[in-house]
Tab-separated table of C-alpha atoms in Angstrom:
chain	number	residue	atom	x	y	z
A	1290	MET	CA	0.000	0.000	0.000
A	1291	ALA	CA	1.751	3.148	-1.256
A	1292	VAL	CA	0.837	6.377	0.551
A	1293	SER	CA	2.416	9.783	0.053
A	1294	LYS	CA	3.705	11.561	3.137
A	1295	SER	CA	1.114	14.295	2.711
A	1296	GLU	CA	-1.693	11.709	2.848
A	1297	LEU	CA	-0.502	9.695	5.862
A	1298	PHE	CA	-3.003	11.406	8.166
A	1299	LYS	CA	-5.838	9.665	6.295
A	1300	LEU	CA	-4.687	6.169	7.314
A	1301	SER	CA	-6.813	4.125	9.660
A	1302	ALA	CA	-5.108	2.810	12.779
A	1303	THR	CA	-5.034	-0.695	11.339
A	1304	GLN	CA	-3.386	0.528	8.138
A	1305	ALA	CA	-0.877	2.749	9.931
A	1306	ALA	CA	0.136	0.034	12.409
A	1307	ASP	CA	0.737	-2.450	9.601
A	1308	LEU	CA	2.817	-0.048	7.516
A	1309	ILE	CA	4.920	1.151	10.458
A	1310	ARG	CA	5.477	-2.352	11.820
A	1311	ARG	CA	6.833	-3.457	8.426
A	1312	ASP	CA	8.993	-0.315	8.045
A	1313	HIS	CA	7.071	0.867	4.975
A	1314	ILE	CA	6.675	4.199	6.745
A	1315	SER	CA	8.288	5.526	9.895
A	1316	ALA	CA	6.475	6.453	13.072
A	1317	GLN	CA	8.194	9.831	12.867
A	1318	ASP	CA	6.907	10.587	9.359
A	1319	TYR	CA	3.431	9.442	10.376
A	1320	ALA	CA	3.437	11.557	13.545
A	1321	GLN	CA	4.666	14.578	11.582
A	1322	ALA	CA	1.841	14.180	9.052
A	1323	LEU	CA	-0.687	14.200	11.885
A	1324	LEU	CA	0.955	17.239	13.465
A	1325	ASP	CA	0.751	19.031	10.114
A	1326	ARG	CA	-2.952	18.184	9.994
A	1327	VAL	CA	-3.427	19.501	13.537
A	1328	ARG	CA	-1.551	22.690	12.701
A	1329	TYR	CA	-3.781	23.243	9.666
A	1330	ARG	CA	-7.157	22.283	11.163
A	1331	ASP	CA	-7.142	22.597	14.941
A	1332	PRO	CA	-7.226	26.392	15.127
A	1333	GLN	CA	-10.790	25.939	13.876
A	1334	VAL	CA	-11.744	22.617	15.513
A	1335	ARG	CA	-9.905	23.142	18.838
A	1336	ALA	CA	-10.040	19.484	19.816
A	1337	TRP	CA	-6.839	19.613	21.904
A	1338	VAL	CA	-6.254	21.120	25.325
A	1339	TYR	CA	-2.689	19.819	25.574
A	1340	LEU	CA	-0.364	18.830	22.743
A	1341	ASP	CA	3.438	18.949	22.801
A	1342	GLU	CA	5.126	18.296	19.454
A	1343	ASN	CA	8.440	17.414	21.084
A	1344	VAL	CA	6.815	14.790	23.331
A	1345	ILE	CA	5.050	13.277	20.301
A	1346	LEU	CA	8.138	13.159	18.101
A	1347	ASP	CA	10.280	11.783	20.932
A	1348	GLN	CA	7.806	8.912	21.322
A	1349	ALA	CA	7.871	8.293	17.572
A	1350	LYS	CA	11.677	8.317	17.440
A	1351	ARG	CA	11.909	5.797	20.273
A	1352	LEU	CA	9.361	3.534	18.584
A	1353	ASP	CA	11.254	3.646	15.278
A	1354	SER	CA	14.348	2.380	17.087
A	1355	LEU	CA	12.611	-0.789	18.313
A	1356	PRO	CA	13.261	-4.031	16.432
A	1357	VAL	CA	10.293	-5.608	14.647
A	1358	GLU	CA	9.889	-8.389	17.206
A	1359	LYS	CA	9.267	-5.805	19.955
A	1360	ARG	CA	6.613	-3.853	18.097
A	1361	GLY	CA	3.122	-4.055	19.555
A	1362	PRO	CA	-0.299	-4.059	17.875
A	1363	LEU	CA	-0.538	-0.253	17.988
A	1364	HIS	CA	3.109	0.424	17.187
A	1365	GLY	CA	3.408	4.073	16.175
A	1366	VAL	CA	-0.337	4.733	16.070
A	1367	ALA	CA	-1.457	8.052	17.558
A	1368	VAL	CA	-4.219	8.082	20.177
A	1369	GLY	CA	-6.036	11.080	21.650
A	1370	ILE	CA	-6.778	10.964	25.388
A	1371	LYS	CA	-9.784	12.638	27.000
A	1372	ASP	CA	-8.431	15.032	29.604
A	1373	ILE	CA	-9.791	13.103	32.578
A	1374	PHE	CA	-7.388	10.144	32.113
A	1375	LEU	CA	-4.142	10.475	34.059
A	1376	THR	CA	-0.986	10.574	31.937
A	1377	LYS	CA	2.572	10.442	33.205
A	1378	ASP	CA	4.017	12.677	30.481
A	1379	MET	CA	1.183	15.226	30.172
A	1380	PRO	CA	-0.879	17.193	32.713
A	1381	THR	CA	-4.491	16.229	33.429
A	1382	CYS	CA	-6.686	19.263	34.108
A	1383	TYR	CA	-10.293	17.976	33.835
A	1384	TYR	CA	-11.232	21.362	32.289
A	1385	SER	CA	-11.409	22.689	35.848
A	1386	ARG	CA	-9.817	25.717	37.474
A	1387	LEU	CA	-9.188	23.481	40.447
A	1388	HIS	CA	-6.616	21.504	38.433
A	1389	ALA	CA	-5.544	24.151	35.930
A	1390	HIS	CA	-1.940	24.104	37.119
A	1391	ASP	CA	-1.521	20.398	37.871
A	1392	GLY	CA	1.618	18.700	36.597
A	1393	ASN	CA	2.038	15.258	35.112
A	1394	ALA	CA	0.700	12.277	37.013
A	1395	ALA	CA	3.010	9.828	38.756
A	1396	ALA	CA	1.672	7.039	36.521
A	1397	ASP	CA	-0.667	6.527	33.589
A	1398	SER	CA	-4.293	5.586	34.089
A	1399	ALA	CA	-4.932	1.905	33.353
A	1400	ALA	CA	-6.350	2.521	29.860
A	1401	VAL	CA	-3.466	4.798	28.850
A	1402	ALA	CA	-0.930	2.289	30.204
A	1403	ILE	CA	-2.447	-0.445	28.027
A	1404	LEU	CA	-2.341	1.778	24.942
A	1405	ARG	CA	1.243	2.822	25.628
A	1406	SER	CA	2.384	-0.766	26.220
A	1407	ALA	CA	0.897	-1.689	22.825
A	1408	GLY	CA	3.181	0.863	21.161
A	1409	ALA	CA	0.719	3.717	20.766
A	1410	ILE	CA	1.869	7.327	20.622
A	1411	ILE	CA	-0.013	9.170	23.361
A	1412	PHE	CA	-0.658	12.174	21.154
A	1413	GLY	CA	-2.272	14.687	23.498
A	1414	LYS	CA	-5.201	15.492	25.774
A	1415	THR	CA	-8.569	16.222	24.204
A	1416	ALA	CA	-11.219	18.748	25.178
A	1417	THR	CA	-13.867	17.828	27.712
A	1418	THR	CA	-16.338	19.489	30.068
A	1419	GLU	CA	-15.548	20.125	33.733
A	1420	PHE	CA	-14.900	16.691	35.262
A	1421	ALA	CA	-16.830	15.290	32.269
A	1422	SER	CA	-19.975	16.238	34.145
A	1423	MET	CA	-21.327	19.468	32.694
A	1424	THR	CA	-22.934	20.353	29.381
A	1425	GLU	CA	-20.821	23.514	29.213
A	1426	GLY	CA	-17.443	22.778	27.699
A	1427	GLY	CA	-14.493	24.507	26.109
A	1428	PRO	CA	-14.178	26.050	22.659
A	1429	CYS	CA	-14.123	22.721	20.750
A	1430	THR	CA	-16.320	22.832	17.626
A	1431	ASN	CA	-17.860	20.324	15.245
A	1432	PRO	CA	-15.311	19.692	12.450
A	1433	ASN	CA	-18.125	19.454	9.908
A	1434	ASN	CA	-19.352	22.964	10.740
A	1435	PRO	CA	-17.636	25.143	13.346
A	1436	LYS	CA	-20.905	26.904	14.164
A	1437	HIS	CA	-22.266	23.667	15.636
A	1438	THR	CA	-21.520	21.674	18.786
A	1439	PRO	CA	-19.367	18.535	18.838
A	1440	ALA	CA	-21.636	17.408	21.726
A	1441	GLY	CA	-20.913	15.802	25.054
A	1442	SER	CA	-18.017	15.600	27.461
A	1443	SER	CA	-15.917	13.495	25.049
A	1444	SER	CA	-16.275	16.133	22.332
A	1445	GLY	CA	-12.567	16.664	21.714
A	1446	SER	CA	-11.892	12.948	21.334
A	1447	ALA	CA	-14.655	12.555	18.750
A	1448	ALA	CA	-13.787	15.742	16.858
A	1449	ALA	CA	-10.080	14.849	16.611
A	1450	VAL	CA	-10.869	11.461	15.066
A	1451	ALA	CA	-13.618	12.706	12.752
A	1452	ASP	CA	-11.278	15.452	11.509
A	1453	TYR	CA	-8.403	13.025	10.718
A	1454	GLN	CA	-6.137	14.534	13.360
A	1455	VAL	CA	-5.689	11.084	14.943
A	1456	PRO	CA	-7.190	7.710	13.955
A	1457	LEU	CA	-8.074	6.666	17.515
A	1458	SER	CA	-9.096	8.289	20.761
A	1459	ILE	CA	-10.524	7.317	24.106
A	1460	GLY	CA	-13.342	8.931	26.044
A	1461	THR	CA	-15.912	8.076	28.678
A	1462	GLN	CA	-19.684	7.774	28.801
A	1463	THR	CA	-21.822	8.355	31.885
A	1464	GLY	CA	-24.949	9.355	29.995
A	1465	GLY	CA	-24.249	9.547	26.268
A	1466	SER	CA	-20.803	11.085	25.917
A	1467	ILE	CA	-19.361	8.499	23.556
A	1468	VAL	CA	-22.357	7.670	21.391
A	1469	ARG	CA	-23.660	11.239	21.080
A	1470	PRO	CA	-20.380	12.906	19.960
A	1471	GLY	CA	-19.864	9.980	17.582
A	1472	SER	CA	-23.225	10.779	15.992
A	1473	PHE	CA	-22.695	14.557	15.905
A	1474	ASN	CA	-19.157	14.396	14.475
A	1475	GLY	CA	-19.580	11.433	12.135
A	1476	CYS	CA	-17.387	8.627	13.468
A	1477	TYR	CA	-17.749	5.298	15.213
A	1478	GLY	CA	-18.196	5.701	18.951
A	1479	PHE	CA	-18.069	2.450	20.903
A	1480	LYS	CA	-19.090	2.107	24.559
A	1481	PRO	CA	-18.286	-1.429	25.712
A	1482	THR	CA	-20.015	-3.380	28.439
A	1483	TRP	CA	-19.570	-1.615	31.788
A	1484	GLY	CA	-16.565	-2.929	33.684
A	1485	THR	CA	-14.673	-4.372	30.716
A	1486	VAL	CA	-12.280	-1.388	30.553
A	1487	SER	CA	-10.772	-0.213	33.830
A	1488	THR	CA	-11.646	3.242	35.196
A	1489	GLU	CA	-8.509	3.272	37.400
A	1490	GLY	CA	-6.913	6.705	37.051
A	1491	VAL	CA	-9.993	8.271	35.420
A	1492	GLY	CA	-11.906	11.189	36.914
A	1493	ARG	CA	-14.917	9.816	38.762
A	1494	PHE	CA	-18.484	10.911	38.059
A	1495	SER	CA	-20.719	7.885	38.675
A	1496	ILE	CA	-19.316	4.506	39.631
A	1497	SER	CA	-22.450	2.762	38.318
A	1498	ALA	CA	-22.365	4.430	34.911
A	1499	ASP	CA	-18.828	5.655	34.028
A	1500	THR	CA	-17.560	3.593	31.083
A	1501	PRO	CA	-14.407	4.224	29.007
A	1502	GLY	CA	-14.797	3.747	25.277
A	1503	PHE	CA	-13.297	4.418	21.876
A	1504	TYR	CA	-13.603	6.581	18.762
A	1505	THR	CA	-12.456	5.426	15.333
A	1506	ARG	CA	-13.295	5.920	11.657
A	1507	THR	CA	-13.580	2.189	10.894
A	1508	VAL	CA	-15.063	-0.831	12.631
A	1509	GLU	CA	-11.791	-2.682	12.052
A	1510	ASP	CA	-10.113	-0.149	14.326
A	1511	VAL	CA	-12.781	-0.652	16.997
A	1512	GLU	CA	-12.096	-4.390	16.775
A	1513	LEU	CA	-8.366	-3.720	17.115
A	1514	LEU	CA	-8.958	-1.879	20.387
A	1515	ALA	CA	-11.494	-4.421	21.630
A	1516	ARG	CA	-8.902	-7.171	21.242
A	1517	LEU	CA	-6.178	-5.032	22.820
A	1518	PHE	CA	-8.376	-4.523	25.902
A	1519	ARG	CA	-9.325	-8.232	25.788
A	1520	ILE	CA	-13.005	-7.495	25.394
A	1521	ASP	CA	-13.123	-10.293	22.826
A	1522	SER	CA	-12.300	-12.792	25.595
A	1523	LEU	CA	-15.879	-12.396	26.859
A	1524	MET	CA	-17.493	-13.897	23.767
A	1525	THR	CA	-19.938	-16.641	24.710
A	1526	ALA	CA	-19.601	-18.374	21.325
A	1527	PRO	CA	-17.395	-18.107	18.226
A	1528	LEU	CA	-18.474	-15.343	15.843
A	1529	ARG	CA	-20.090	-16.393	12.606
A	1530	PRO	CA	-20.126	-14.231	9.451
A	1531	LEU	CA	-23.131	-11.897	9.603
A	1532	ASN	CA	-25.019	-10.811	6.499
A	1533	ILE	CA	-27.942	-8.415	6.522
A	1534	ALA	CA	-29.886	-10.773	4.254
A	1535	GLY	CA	-31.879	-13.067	6.522
A	1536	ALA	CA	-30.692	-11.390	9.741
A	1537	LYS	CA	-33.245	-10.668	12.474
A	1538	VAL	CA	-33.036	-6.905	12.939
A	1539	ALA	CA	-34.878	-5.088	15.722
A	1540	PHE	CA	-35.601	-1.365	15.509
A	1541	ILE	CA	-36.223	0.047	19.001
A	1542	LYS	CA	-37.254	3.686	19.296
A	1543	THR	CA	-37.208	3.642	23.135
A	1544	HIS	CA	-39.522	5.649	25.371
A	1545	VAL	CA	-37.825	8.968	24.616
A	1546	TRP	CA	-38.613	8.830	20.882
A	1547	PRO	CA	-40.930	11.889	21.174
A	1548	ASN	CA	-37.715	13.925	21.635
A	1549	ALA	CA	-36.401	12.868	18.213
A	1550	GLY	CA	-35.774	15.658	15.718
A	1551	PRO	CA	-36.529	15.604	11.998
A	1552	GLY	CA	-32.993	14.480	11.130
A	1553	THR	CA	-33.271	11.442	13.374
A	1554	HIS	CA	-36.702	10.653	11.884
A	1555	ARG	CA	-35.268	10.765	8.352
A	1556	ALA	CA	-32.263	8.642	9.288
A	1557	TRP	CA	-34.521	6.125	11.033
A	1558	ASP	CA	-36.861	5.771	8.060
A	1559	LEU	CA	-33.989	5.509	5.573
A	1560	ALA	CA	-32.204	2.898	7.701
A	1561	HIS	CA	-35.428	0.908	7.934
A	1562	ARG	CA	-35.769	0.921	4.143
A	1563	LEU	CA	-32.102	0.097	3.491
A	1564	ILE	CA	-32.109	-2.879	5.846
A	1565	GLU	CA	-35.345	-4.117	4.310
A	1566	ASP	CA	-33.960	-3.684	0.771
A	1567	HIS	CA	-30.942	-5.797	1.756
A	1568	GLY	CA	-33.097	-8.659	2.968
A	1569	GLY	CA	-33.104	-8.027	6.710
A	1570	LYS	CA	-36.030	-9.428	8.679
A	1571	ILE	CA	-37.172	-6.310	10.521
A	1572	GLU	CA	-39.189	-6.169	13.699
A	1573	ASP	CA	-40.237	-2.871	15.257
A	1574	VAL	CA	-39.963	-3.571	18.968
A	1575	GLU	CA	-41.665	-1.742	21.813
A	1576	LEU	CA	-40.002	-2.234	25.159
A	1577	PRO	CA	-42.108	-3.189	28.186
A	1578	GLU	CA	-43.479	-0.237	30.140
A	1579	ALA	CA	-40.997	-0.772	32.995
A	1580	PHE	CA	-38.209	0.514	30.726
A	1581	SER	CA	-39.892	3.932	30.628
A	1582	ARG	CA	-38.535	4.505	34.148
A	1583	CYS	CA	-34.956	3.779	33.150
A	1584	SER	CA	-34.009	7.426	32.547
A	1585	GLU	CA	-35.571	8.518	35.828
A	1586	TRP	CA	-33.841	5.757	37.778
A	1587	ARG	CA	-30.517	6.466	36.092
A	1588	GLU	CA	-30.771	10.123	37.087
A	1589	THR	CA	-31.385	9.150	40.700
A	1590	VAL	CA	-28.374	6.826	40.799
A	1591	VAL	CA	-26.011	9.201	38.999
A	1592	ILE	CA	-26.927	12.238	41.101
A	1593	GLN	CA	-26.298	10.359	44.349
A	1594	GLU	CA	-22.953	9.026	43.135
A	1595	ALA	CA	-21.850	12.335	41.589
A	1596	ARG	CA	-22.502	14.122	44.874
A	1597	ALA	CA	-20.139	11.716	46.608
A	1598	ALA	CA	-17.572	11.976	43.784
A	1599	PHE	CA	-17.421	15.780	43.888
A	1600	LEU	CA	-17.527	16.272	47.643
A	1601	SER	CA	-13.730	16.218	47.938
A	1602	LYS	CA	-13.407	18.809	45.143
A	1603	TYR	CA	-15.962	20.974	46.937
A	1604	CYS	CA	-14.084	20.691	50.221
A	1605	GLU	CA	-10.808	21.590	48.519
A	1606	ASP	CA	-12.063	24.858	46.983
A	1607	LYS	CA	-15.671	25.268	45.935
A	1608	SER	CA	-14.963	28.717	44.463
A	1609	LYS	CA	-13.139	27.034	41.581
A	1610	LEU	CA	-16.011	24.713	40.664
A	1611	HIS	CA	-18.845	25.259	38.216
A	1612	VAL	CA	-21.930	26.539	40.003
A	1613	ASP	CA	-23.900	23.425	39.017
A	1614	ILE	CA	-21.359	21.167	40.731
A	1615	VAL	CA	-21.506	23.324	43.842
A	1616	SER	CA	-25.313	23.182	43.796
A	1617	LEU	CA	-25.214	19.409	43.409
A	1618	VAL	CA	-23.027	18.984	46.490
A	1619	GLU	CA	-24.925	21.541	48.576
A	1620	ASN	CA	-28.390	20.335	47.629
A	1621	GLU	CA	-30.238	19.377	50.805
A	1622	ASP	CA	-33.400	18.284	48.996
A	1623	LEU	CA	-32.087	14.761	48.610
A	1624	LEU	CA	-34.015	11.723	47.538
A	1625	SER	CA	-34.907	9.272	50.259
A	1626	ALA	CA	-33.045	6.029	50.792
A	1627	LYS	CA	-36.209	4.247	49.643
A	1628	GLU	CA	-36.156	6.078	46.294
A	1629	VAL	CA	-32.451	5.395	45.751
A	1630	LEU	CA	-32.900	1.716	46.524
A	1631	GLU	CA	-35.891	1.541	44.193
A	1632	ALA	CA	-33.755	2.993	41.406
A	1633	HIS	CA	-30.867	0.581	41.951
A	1634	ASP	CA	-33.145	-2.445	42.258
A	1635	GLY	CA	-35.327	-1.422	39.322
A	1636	ILE	CA	-32.335	-1.011	37.028
A	1637	ALA	CA	-30.882	-4.329	38.189
A	1638	ARG	CA	-34.130	-6.090	37.206
A	1639	LEU	CA	-34.191	-4.375	33.813
A	1640	ARG	CA	-30.637	-5.481	33.003
A	1641	SER	CA	-31.523	-9.168	33.002
A	1642	GLU	CA	-34.860	-8.463	31.287
A	1643	TRP	CA	-33.078	-6.537	28.537
A	1644	ASP	CA	-30.565	-9.349	28.043
A	1645	GLN	CA	-33.432	-11.765	27.424
A	1646	ILE	CA	-34.998	-9.438	24.851
A	1647	ALA	CA	-31.717	-8.682	23.073
A	1648	ARG	CA	-30.782	-12.323	22.593
A	1649	ASN	CA	-33.726	-12.750	20.212
A	1650	TYR	CA	-32.101	-10.638	17.493
A	1651	ASP	CA	-28.959	-10.616	15.360
A	1652	ILE	CA	-28.812	-6.800	15.233
A	1653	ILE	CA	-30.576	-4.187	17.354
A	1654	ILE	CA	-30.766	-0.599	16.091
A	1655	ALA	CA	-31.692	2.360	18.284
A	1656	PRO	CA	-31.412	6.143	17.899
A	1657	SER	CA	-28.168	7.843	18.887
A	1658	ALA	CA	-27.722	11.339	20.371
A	1659	ALA	CA	-30.136	11.879	23.281
A	1660	PHE	CA	-31.288	8.266	23.435
A	1661	CYS	CA	-28.249	6.488	24.841
A	1662	SER	CA	-28.262	7.013	28.618
A	1663	MET	CA	-30.514	3.962	29.019
A	1664	TRP	CA	-27.891	1.688	27.464
A	1665	THR	CA	-25.228	3.171	29.758
A	1666	ILE	CA	-27.023	2.407	33.011
A	1667	LEU	CA	-28.104	-1.011	31.697
A	1668	HIS	CA	-24.349	-1.708	31.278
A	1669	VAL	CA	-24.725	-2.958	27.700
A	1670	PRO	CA	-22.441	-2.385	24.700
A	1671	ALA	CA	-23.496	0.378	22.318
A	1672	MET	CA	-21.871	1.714	19.167
A	1673	ASN	CA	-22.764	4.743	17.082
A	1674	VAL	CA	-22.665	3.889	13.380
A	1675	PRO	CA	-22.271	6.928	11.096
A	1676	GLY	CA	-23.847	7.138	7.685
A	1677	PHE	CA	-26.540	9.806	7.462
A	1678	LYS	CA	-26.779	13.589	7.142
A	1679	GLY	CA	-29.151	16.031	8.744
A	1680	ALA	CA	-29.611	19.783	8.667
A	1681	CYS	CA	-26.657	21.805	7.338
A	1682	GLY	CA	-25.088	18.550	6.141
A	1683	LEU	CA	-24.191	17.541	9.685
A	1684	PRO	CA	-23.722	13.814	10.438
A	1685	ILE	CA	-26.389	11.702	12.094
A	1686	GLY	CA	-25.703	8.173	13.286
A	1687	LEU	CA	-27.740	5.311	14.628
A	1688	THR	CA	-26.731	3.013	17.471
A	1689	VAL	CA	-26.260	-0.743	17.538
A	1690	VAL	CA	-26.814	-2.235	20.997
A	1691	GLY	CA	-26.768	-5.729	22.483
A	1692	SER	CA	-27.010	-7.710	25.678
A	1693	ARG	CA	-24.289	-7.443	28.301
A	1694	TYR	CA	-20.967	-8.930	27.130
A	1695	SER	CA	-22.134	-9.216	23.508
A	1696	ASP	CA	-19.588	-6.566	22.541
A	1697	MET	CA	-18.069	-8.414	19.606
A	1698	GLU	CA	-21.511	-9.242	18.227
A	1699	VAL	CA	-22.374	-5.534	18.425
A	1700	LEU	CA	-19.208	-4.719	16.481
A	1701	GLN	CA	-20.109	-7.325	13.886
A	1702	GLY	CA	-23.630	-5.902	13.569
A	1703	GLY	CA	-22.228	-2.386	13.325
A	1704	LYS	CA	-19.883	-3.432	10.551
A	1705	ALA	CA	-22.730	-5.010	8.583
A	1706	ILE	CA	-25.122	-2.087	8.807
A	1707	GLY	CA	-22.319	0.484	8.460
A	1708	ALA	CA	-21.446	-0.987	5.071
A	1709	VAL	CA	-25.087	-0.660	4.022
A	1710	PHE	CA	-25.585	2.849	5.398
A	1711	ASN	CA	-22.401	4.316	3.954
A	1712	LYS	CA	-22.807	2.640	0.576
A	1713	SER	CA	-26.115	4.471	0.178
A	1714	GLN	CA	-24.580	7.918	0.551
């Protein structure tokens, strides 16, 4: 595969890793091509809150010096890191005045350590909201149109990948902050089953919901990361080739469908027709009424856990916190223990009920954007699949979901429908 130096930034992670490992290109040339892309595009996109060219090129130089037998699966591949993951060679500031002058961490967070040990270049820290908890964020914009939002606390990670500034990035989802930015920016956003990727060294928001995940431009790159983090080891059965023709495909609007905008409606109807045209056996599924309480219960759980997570920040210096975080900690109108227990127990029941429903289908499609918090608290894998356009030509994706620990099946389903969706454009 011959690629000019000026086009190296367009490579997927899988392509770049293969070419660098076989010395067809150098990690230094590849890193420089990405830096040139950042220099050209990021003044408009503003995906990065910390990026040091010398640190990047030093990593690339060291990786080029390694013999082939010591090169890992991500050798020389650049990865963006949401600025709530600790990094030993870059500061972590959480987009908070409280940590604005923090230095480098003593050690990498678990996810960053795994990426680094696989040979990845830890490229820089991406824009987020304060402690990944607020809707108000930094100046990051949507790379498809700078007048529009990149959405969610993982906005910088999604924007950097969608804009070809890096092929991979990591983020977190507590409500919808992987799936939603994936949809808004036009890339794959994969949230694995809760607990499959360690949150050690990641800023805490909600222990029951916080889930690290990945952004890529291809499903093959999602699969590469899933295998690196050993998510594939949880498969209950060997994967079989999946074709749309003859597959049982569920379309689930969820109970918040009335919030869907015209772009989501158009994408939904087009996806329905495309799957049908390709021979999929479609079933429009309505979830049992109990699932209508999922959003309410999730809010109860997350608020209680966030209050505990931010109490130490509040005690340190509340004047440096966003007013909404201060209000959350100071709020005395708390839910009763009975209500909190009802939320935890209700969600626990729905998890097993959802697993039973999901196992009846080969592929399950749901809306992206504002519809994904249910999948987060249910602890199930979810992946935004790009392929549609809405107002102003902005991307709109749909989400593939599955039962808990069906991550690789979700990736397989996403690959199948992604090929159909993107072929139609």
